[in-house]
């Protein structure tokens, strides 16, 4: 299988770990999967990119105090984050985090399905 360079709308396309212990994650996942990592510091804090052979495979970041327990976020590619957030609300979903711009990447939001299961756009 070749390298994936894009994702069709409606497909899962990224994962990142929200954790209270990013240093622990940087010790655990490289030993488990052979990943390398690199920290990038931005306005929102440090975002650690995990890589295999120089290719991005996942990431992690420190979650704020009082947030949910550590968890993996699953991202789905969409044509328009804002339109998808509106449509999810029409269909009985909820907005956990409204659309916002992410430095140099694009736009994202977190929504939940009608049963409360969260995912990111």
PDB file of C-alpha atoms in Angstrom:
ATOM      1  CA  UNK A   1       0.000   0.000   0.000  1.00  0.00           C
ATOM      2  CA  UNK A   2       1.354   3.406  -0.966  1.00  0.00           C
ATOM      3  CA  UNK A   3       1.504   6.551   1.098  1.00  0.00           C
ATOM      4  CA  UNK A   4      -1.851   8.244   1.609  1.00  0.00           C
ATOM      5  CA  UNK A   5      -1.768  11.931   0.645  1.00  0.00           C
ATOM      6  CA  UNK A   6      -5.454  12.779   1.048  1.00  0.00           C
ATOM      7  CA  UNK A   7      -8.700  11.567   2.624  1.00  0.00           C
ATOM      8  CA  UNK A   8     -12.155  11.561   1.121  1.00  0.00           C
ATOM      9  CA  UNK A   9     -14.800  13.495   3.074  1.00  0.00           C
ATOM     10  CA  UNK A  10     -16.489  11.144   5.538  1.00  0.00           C
ATOM     11  CA  UNK A  11     -13.344   9.100   6.260  1.00  0.00           C
ATOM     12  CA  UNK A  12     -11.305   8.990   9.449  1.00  0.00           C
ATOM     13  CA  UNK A  13      -8.094  10.857   8.771  1.00  0.00           C
ATOM     14  CA  UNK A  14      -6.212  11.645  11.997  1.00  0.00           C
ATOM     15  CA  UNK A  15      -5.845  10.712  15.667  1.00  0.00           C
ATOM     16  CA  UNK A  16      -4.309  12.503  18.580  1.00  0.00           C
ATOM     17  CA  UNK A  17      -4.024  11.791  22.271  1.00  0.00           C
ATOM     18  CA  UNK A  18      -5.201  14.281  24.896  1.00  0.00           C
ATOM     19  CA  UNK A  19      -3.243  13.342  28.005  1.00  0.00           C
ATOM     20  CA  UNK A  20      -2.338  14.597  31.450  1.00  0.00           C
ATOM     21  CA  UNK A  21       1.137  13.066  30.962  1.00  0.00           C
ATOM     22  CA  UNK A  22       2.620  13.863  27.532  1.00  0.00           C
ATOM     23  CA  UNK A  23       6.109  12.884  28.707  1.00  0.00           C
ATOM     24  CA  UNK A  24       4.766   9.458  29.685  1.00  0.00           C
ATOM     25  CA  UNK A  25       3.131   9.118  26.255  1.00  0.00           C
ATOM     26  CA  UNK A  26       6.418  10.067  24.575  1.00  0.00           C
ATOM     27  CA  UNK A  27       8.131   7.294  26.541  1.00  0.00           C
ATOM     28  CA  UNK A  28       5.404   4.657  26.029  1.00  0.00           C
ATOM     29  CA  UNK A  29       4.366   4.860  22.355  1.00  0.00           C
ATOM     30  CA  UNK A  30       7.868   4.919  20.825  1.00  0.00           C
ATOM     31  CA  UNK A  31       8.753   1.788  22.815  1.00  0.00           C
ATOM     32  CA  UNK A  32       5.454   0.123  21.877  1.00  0.00           C
ATOM     33  CA  UNK A  33       5.295   1.004  18.162  1.00  0.00           C
ATOM     34  CA  UNK A  34       8.796   2.219  17.275  1.00  0.00           C
ATOM     35  CA  UNK A  35       7.554   5.774  16.717  1.00  0.00           C
ATOM     36  CA  UNK A  36       9.822   8.799  16.801  1.00  0.00           C
ATOM     37  CA  UNK A  37       8.476  12.117  18.049  1.00  0.00           C
ATOM     38  CA  UNK A  38       8.997  15.835  17.665  1.00  0.00           C
ATOM     39  CA  UNK A  39       7.539  18.636  19.777  1.00  0.00           C
ATOM     40  CA  UNK A  40       6.120  21.744  18.137  1.00  0.00           C
ATOM     41  CA  UNK A  41       5.347  24.717  20.358  1.00  0.00           C
ATOM     42  CA  UNK A  42       2.507  26.989  19.263  1.00  0.00           C
ATOM     43  CA  UNK A  43       0.014  29.439  20.701  1.00  0.00           C
ATOM     44  CA  UNK A  44      -2.113  26.572  22.062  1.00  0.00           C
ATOM     45  CA  UNK A  45       0.857  24.818  23.726  1.00  0.00           C
ATOM     46  CA  UNK A  46       3.061  21.896  22.749  1.00  0.00           C
ATOM     47  CA  UNK A  47       1.789  19.471  20.125  1.00  0.00           C
ATOM     48  CA  UNK A  48       3.905  16.342  19.810  1.00  0.00           C
ATOM     49  CA  UNK A  49       3.954  14.677  16.405  1.00  0.00           C
ATOM     50  CA  UNK A  50       4.578  10.921  16.359  1.00  0.00           C
ATOM     51  CA  UNK A  51       6.227   9.575  13.205  1.00  0.00           C
ATOM     52  CA  UNK A  52       7.299   6.369  11.512  1.00  0.00           C
ATOM     53  CA  UNK A  53      10.104   6.742   8.971  1.00  0.00           C
ATOM     54  CA  UNK A  54       9.580  10.515   9.022  1.00  0.00           C
ATOM     55  CA  UNK A  55       5.834  10.230   8.223  1.00  0.00           C
ATOM     56  CA  UNK A  56       3.236  11.638  10.649  1.00  0.00           C
ATOM     57  CA  UNK A  57       1.050   8.883  12.160  1.00  0.00           C
ATOM     58  CA  UNK A  58      -0.495  10.446  15.308  1.00  0.00           C
ATOM     59  CA  UNK A  59       0.071  13.174  17.876  1.00  0.00           C
ATOM     60  CA  UNK A  60      -0.411  14.048  21.531  1.00  0.00           C
ATOM     61  CA  UNK A  61      -0.883  17.138  23.650  1.00  0.00           C
ATOM     62  CA  UNK A  62      -1.326  18.081  27.300  1.00  0.00           C
ATOM     63  CA  UNK A  63      -4.965  18.514  28.202  1.00  0.00           C
ATOM     64  CA  UNK A  64      -6.000  21.255  30.595  1.00  0.00           C
ATOM     65  CA  UNK A  65      -6.876  20.791  34.244  1.00  0.00           C
ATOM     66  CA  UNK A  66     -10.390  19.516  34.803  1.00  0.00           C
ATOM     67  CA  UNK A  67     -10.683  18.010  31.329  1.00  0.00           C
ATOM     68  CA  UNK A  68     -11.924  14.489  30.649  1.00  0.00           C
ATOM     69  CA  UNK A  69      -9.643  11.532  31.390  1.00  0.00           C
ATOM     70  CA  UNK A  70      -6.852  10.955  28.855  1.00  0.00           C
ATOM     71  CA  UNK A  71      -8.353   9.867  25.537  1.00  0.00           C
ATOM     72  CA  UNK A  72      -7.679   9.459  21.835  1.00  0.00           C
ATOM     73  CA  UNK A  73      -9.478  11.881  19.491  1.00  0.00           C
ATOM     74  CA  UNK A  74     -10.574  10.551  16.092  1.00  0.00           C
ATOM     75  CA  UNK A  75     -10.885  13.059  13.240  1.00  0.00           C
ATOM     76  CA  UNK A  76     -13.125  12.750  10.180  1.00  0.00           C
ATOM     77  CA  UNK A  77     -12.385  14.744   7.015  1.00  0.00           C
ATOM     78  CA  UNK A  78     -15.270  16.937   5.821  1.00  0.00           C
ATOM     79  CA  UNK A  79     -15.742  19.524   3.054  1.00  0.00           C
ATOM     80  CA  UNK A  80     -16.731  22.221   5.558  1.00  0.00           C
ATOM     81  CA  UNK A  81     -16.285  22.028   9.330  1.00  0.00           C
ATOM     82  CA  UNK A  82     -18.892  24.720   9.972  1.00  0.00           C
ATOM     83  CA  UNK A  83     -21.504  23.189   7.658  1.00  0.00           C
ATOM     84  CA  UNK A  84     -20.917  19.748   9.205  1.00  0.00           C
ATOM     85  CA  UNK A  85     -21.295  21.151  12.739  1.00  0.00           C
ATOM     86  CA  UNK A  86     -24.617  22.739  11.750  1.00  0.00           C
ATOM     87  CA  UNK A  87     -25.816  19.549  10.078  1.00  0.00           C
ATOM     88  CA  UNK A  88     -24.852  17.417  13.091  1.00  0.00           C
ATOM     89  CA  UNK A  89     -26.897  19.691  15.361  1.00  0.00           C
ATOM     90  CA  UNK A  90     -29.886  19.383  12.993  1.00  0.00           C
ATOM     91  CA  UNK A  91     -29.597  15.584  13.208  1.00  0.00           C
ATOM     92  CA  UNK A  92     -29.554  15.459  17.026  1.00  0.00           C
ATOM     93  CA  UNK A  93     -25.831  15.728  17.682  1.00  0.00           C
ATOM     94  CA  UNK A  94     -24.234  18.284  19.986  1.00  0.00           C
ATOM     95  CA  UNK A  95     -21.359  20.712  19.618  1.00  0.00           C
ATOM     96  CA  UNK A  96     -18.651  19.977  22.182  1.00  0.00           C
ATOM     97  CA  UNK A  97     -16.202  22.507  20.695  1.00  0.00           C
ATOM     98  CA  UNK A  98     -17.282  24.937  17.978  1.00  0.00           C
ATOM     99  CA  UNK A  99     -15.234  25.292  14.815  1.00  0.00           C
ATOM    100  CA  UNK A 100     -11.906  27.040  15.273  1.00  0.00           C
ATOM    101  CA  UNK A 101      -8.827  27.666  13.192  1.00  0.00           C
ATOM    102  CA  UNK A 102      -5.721  25.574  13.868  1.00  0.00           C
ATOM    103  CA  UNK A 103      -2.407  27.266  13.096  1.00  0.00           C
ATOM    104  CA  UNK A 104      -1.178  26.300   9.638  1.00  0.00           C
ATOM    105  CA  UNK A 105      -3.479  23.256   9.421  1.00  0.00           C
ATOM    106  CA  UNK A 106      -7.058  24.327   8.785  1.00  0.00           C
ATOM    107  CA  UNK A 107     -10.241  24.289  10.820  1.00  0.00           C
ATOM    108  CA  UNK A 108     -11.556  21.812  13.390  1.00  0.00           C
ATOM    109  CA  UNK A 109     -14.479  21.194  15.749  1.00  0.00           C
ATOM    110  CA  UNK A 110     -15.593  18.470  18.146  1.00  0.00           C
ATOM    111  CA  UNK A 111     -19.126  17.153  18.004  1.00  0.00           C
ATOM    112  CA  UNK A 112     -20.991  14.281  19.597  1.00  0.00           C
ATOM    113  CA  UNK A 113     -23.471  11.926  18.014  1.00  0.00           C
ATOM    114  CA  UNK A 114     -26.989  11.642  19.534  1.00  0.00           C
ATOM    115  CA  UNK A 115     -25.696   9.010  22.021  1.00  0.00           C
ATOM    116  CA  UNK A 116     -22.916  11.307  23.265  1.00  0.00           C
ATOM    117  CA  UNK A 117     -19.947   9.681  21.449  1.00  0.00           C
ATOM    118  CA  UNK A 118     -17.491  12.446  20.534  1.00  0.00           C
ATOM    119  CA  UNK A 119     -15.413  12.831  17.394  1.00  0.00           C
ATOM    120  CA  UNK A 120     -13.556  15.653  15.704  1.00  0.00           C
ATOM    121  CA  UNK A 121     -13.916  17.219  12.285  1.00  0.00           C
TER     122      UNK A 121
END
